[in-house]
Amino acid sequence: MDAALLLNVEGVKKTILHGGTGDLPNFITGSRVTFHFRTTKCDEERTMIDDSKQVGQPMHIIIGNMFKLEVWEILLTSMRVSEVAEFWCDTIHTGVYPILSRSLRQLAEGKDPTEWHVHTCGLANMFAYHTLGYEDLDELQKEPQPLIFVIELLQVEAPSEYQRETWNLSNNEKMQAVPVLHGEGNRLFKLGRYEAASAKYQEAIVCLRNLQTKEKPWEVQWLKLEKMINTLILNYCQCLLKKEEYYEVLEHTGDILRHHPGIVKAYYLRARAHAEVWNEAEAKADLEKVLELEPSMRKVVHRELRLLESRLEEKREEERLRCRNMLG
C-alpha cells in the first residue's frame, strides 16, 4: 500500500490500495465515469454504510454536471482506470452524503432505479423530509462526520462515446436537441410508430421544462419556451389519441387551456377526446370554440360534428336493439 497522499484539497486524504493502468484519463466536461464504491464510518469497526458491489451495479457520474456530492468528482479525477484507492474525507465534504445514500438504498430495494443518477433537482426535493427513512442516515444527517470512501475506477468515457441522457446535456445542447427530437417525433408519427414518437416528444418537453426553470415566469424567454412546450404537448396528445388514451388527452389539453385559452389545436384535440368518451356537449362546445377562433377550419369542424352525430346515432341504435332484446 502506498503511503497516504494528500490531494491539493482541504479535508481529503488519499491512499492507493491498488495501482491503476495507463496514464491519468482525460476527464473532460461531459465525460461519464463508472466506478464501484464502498462507504464506511471512521470508527474502529469501519462500520459500512453503503457498497455498490452489494447492490450489484456500479455508479455513474458525469464530469462537470454539478453532481451533488462534489468531492467525488475531485476523488475520481485523481485516479487511473482499474485503480483502487481509499479516501478519508472530512465533514466539510460529507454533509450531503446521507441524502445521496437514501437514493442509493432505494435503488437496492427496487423502488426507483433512476436515482442512481442523482442530480440537483432530485436532491432539492429530499430536504423536505424530516426523516430519510433510515435510522443510521438520520443520525449522520443530524451529526455529520468524516467518512471513508474506497473507490475502484472502472471506466472513463468521453461525451461522444456514450448515449447521453437528456438531463446530462448543457443548456445549449438541450436547446439544440429540441428541434431534432421534435423532427424525429414527427417522422415516427407519420410512420405510425406512436409509442416511439411519444417518447421523442416527451424528451424534448423535459429539455424545455428544464430550461424554463431558469427563467422568470411569464417573462419573454419563459413565454417563448412555454409556446414550444405547448406545441410538443399537443403533438404528444395526437399520439395519445392514436393510442386511445383519451382521458390523458383531456388532462393535458385542459391544463394548457387553463393557462392559454386561445390555442385552437388544444380545443380541437380535446373535442376529439371528448367525442371518443361520449361527452357530446363538451365535444360540441370545443368544436364551436375552434370555429370561433379559427373560421378557416369550418370544413374540419363540420366533418367532426358529422362524425360525432353519426357515432352517437350508432350508439343510440345499439341501445335500442339492446332494449328490444331485453324485452323480447
mmCIF file of N, CA and C in Angstrom, residues 1 45 52 54 57 192:
data_model
loop_
_atom_site.group_PDB
_atom_site.id
_atom_site.type_symbol
_atom_site.label_atom_id
_atom_site.label_comp_id
_atom_site.label_asym_id
_atom_site.label_seq_id
_atom_site.Cartn_x
_atom_site.Cartn_y
_atom_site.Cartn_z
ATOM 1 N N MET A 1 0.858 -1.203 0.000
ATOM 2 C CA MET A 1 0.000 0.000 0.000
ATOM 3 C C MET A 1 0.888 1.246 0.000
ATOM 4 N N GLU A 45 -14.505 -0.037 14.004
ATOM 5 C CA GLU A 45 -15.089 -1.164 13.264
ATOM 6 C C GLU A 45 -15.206 -0.895 11.763
ATOM 7 N N SER A 52 -21.596 -0.436 -3.402
ATOM 8 C CA SER A 52 -22.238 -0.603 -4.716
ATOM 9 C C SER A 52 -22.138 -2.038 -5.220
ATOM 10 N N GLN A 54 -22.526 -4.671 -3.476
ATOM 11 C CA GLN A 54 -23.642 -5.421 -2.883
ATOM 12 C C GLN A 54 -24.942 -5.142 -3.633
ATOM 13 N N GLN A 57 -24.589 -3.086 -9.030
ATOM 14 C CA GLN A 57 -24.409 -2.190 -10.174
ATOM 15 C C GLN A 57 -23.404 -1.117 -9.816
ATOM 16 N N GLY A 192 -46.522 5.849 -38.155
ATOM 17 C CA GLY A 192 -47.454 5.094 -37.328
ATOM 18 C C GLY A 192 -46.826 4.504 -36.080
#
